[in-house]
């Protein structure tokens, strides 16, 4: 393992905890990370100065600087994905959706509807739904780091049976490399989604969403969807590599 800065590592873990758990106090963060209140206070004060966290009385939450960085990355992702998405929508004549994660939710970052069918799926960018309830959400959730995935599972399931079913679904998604949904979060819709990776981690998912009456489009479009997602992943990785040079 490469040598890392302990202080930076601790600060980043605080940010990650606030992102996953929501607003917390110094006492909560101190107990969660088994750090002294003094250390946590100093780390949070530094993060607050730089806009990475914000404080309301004695409660800390994610700050505006992180939201700005997230918007910047989302904009880069949309720009990179637009051409492959448009080509895919044109070739299979169905709606293509680019989805990113926002905590325990999935968020549509871009939507390109098919044009040649009278009955089409269309919803606006910014549409929000649980990561656990659709193919596009599970295609992201299945490839998150273990601790982040477990956090979402704990916050999204209410019974051991629901948890076991979700864990089984995610295991299958990781094994086969794609996620499917049918008549699930929205009646009458079917979806196929695959992860988009960059720098070794999942950053989004790319999905075909179609009316259930044309669900055969999912089977016929699988290879093209995988190719488009791989193209986006490669372009995102190339952008990251260029930024490091």
Short mmCIF file of N, CA, C and O in Angstrom, two decimals, residues 17 24 31 46 52 71 89 102 105-107 119 121 146 152 154 179 186 188 195 203 235:
data_model
loop_
_atom_site.label_atom_id
_atom_site.label_comp_id
_atom_site.label_asym_id
_atom_site.label_seq_id
_atom_site.Cartn_x
_atom_site.Cartn_y
_atom_site.Cartn_z
N UNK A 17 -18.31 10.11 5.50
CA UNK A 17 -19.34 9.77 6.48
C UNK A 17 -20.50 10.75 6.41
O UNK A 17 -21.67 10.35 6.45
N UNK A 24 -24.22 15.50 10.97
CA UNK A 24 -23.81 14.87 12.22
C UNK A 24 -23.10 15.89 13.10
O UNK A 24 -22.56 16.89 12.61
N UNK A 31 -17.33 9.46 17.82
CA UNK A 31 -17.64 8.06 18.15
C UNK A 31 -17.54 7.16 16.92
O UNK A 31 -17.02 6.04 16.99
N UNK A 46 -10.93 22.91 9.35
CA UNK A 46 -10.17 23.06 8.11
C UNK A 46 -11.05 22.82 6.89
O UNK A 46 -11.01 23.58 5.91
N UNK A 52 -15.68 22.49 2.13
CA UNK A 52 -16.03 21.08 1.93
C UNK A 52 -17.08 20.59 2.92
O UNK A 52 -17.75 19.59 2.68
N UNK A 71 -21.11 18.83 -9.49
CA UNK A 71 -21.76 19.36 -10.70
C UNK A 71 -20.79 19.42 -11.87
O UNK A 71 -21.15 19.15 -13.02
N UNK A 89 -29.38 5.69 -29.11
CA UNK A 89 -30.81 5.95 -29.24
C UNK A 89 -31.26 5.87 -30.68
O UNK A 89 -32.35 5.35 -30.99
N UNK A 102 -26.67 9.81 -6.12
CA UNK A 102 -26.74 10.92 -5.16
C UNK A 102 -27.16 10.32 -3.82
O UNK A 102 -28.35 10.16 -3.55
N UNK A 105 -29.89 7.57 -3.62
CA UNK A 105 -30.79 7.75 -4.76
C UNK A 105 -30.03 7.66 -6.07
O UNK A 105 -28.82 7.89 -6.14
N UNK A 106 -30.78 7.35 -7.13
CA UNK A 106 -30.30 7.48 -8.50
C UNK A 106 -30.86 8.76 -9.07
O UNK A 106 -31.99 9.15 -8.76
N UNK A 107 -30.08 9.42 -9.91
CA UNK A 107 -30.48 10.71 -10.47
C UNK A 107 -30.18 10.68 -11.97
O UNK A 107 -29.05 10.41 -12.38
N UNK A 119 -45.27 5.47 -29.02
CA UNK A 119 -45.23 5.28 -27.57
C UNK A 119 -43.77 5.23 -27.13
O UNK A 119 -43.04 4.30 -27.48
N UNK A 121 -40.78 6.29 -23.83
CA UNK A 121 -40.50 6.68 -22.44
C UNK A 121 -39.73 7.99 -22.47
O UNK A 121 -38.75 8.12 -23.19
N UNK A 146 -17.56 -2.01 -0.98
CA UNK A 146 -18.38 -2.80 -0.07
C UNK A 146 -19.04 -1.97 1.02
O UNK A 146 -20.23 -2.15 1.31
N UNK A 152 -26.00 1.75 1.84
CA UNK A 152 -27.22 1.95 1.07
C UNK A 152 -28.21 0.83 1.35
O UNK A 152 -29.42 1.07 1.52
N UNK A 154 -28.49 -1.01 4.03
CA UNK A 154 -29.05 -0.86 5.38
C UNK A 154 -30.11 0.23 5.43
O UNK A 154 -31.14 0.08 6.10
N UNK A 179 -27.88 -5.08 -15.21
CA UNK A 179 -29.06 -5.19 -14.35
C UNK A 179 -30.32 -5.07 -15.20
O UNK A 179 -30.35 -4.33 -16.20
N UNK A 186 -41.83 1.69 -11.95
CA UNK A 186 -42.94 2.24 -12.73
C UNK A 186 -43.62 1.10 -13.49
O UNK A 186 -42.96 0.35 -14.21
N UNK A 188 -45.40 -0.82 -16.33
CA UNK A 188 -45.41 -0.70 -17.77
C UNK A 188 -44.07 -0.41 -18.41
O UNK A 188 -43.99 -0.21 -19.62
N UNK A 195 -22.97 -0.62 -15.87
CA UNK A 195 -22.18 0.42 -15.18
C UNK A 195 -21.26 1.16 -16.13
O UNK A 195 -20.83 0.63 -17.16
N UNK A 203 -18.98 5.30 -11.86
CA UNK A 203 -19.34 6.72 -11.79
C UNK A 203 -20.76 6.97 -12.27
O UNK A 203 -21.31 8.06 -12.03
N UNK A 235 -13.50 7.19 -22.39
CA UNK A 235 -13.34 8.64 -22.56
C UNK A 235 -13.18 9.32 -21.21
O UNK A 235 -12.39 10.27 -21.07
#
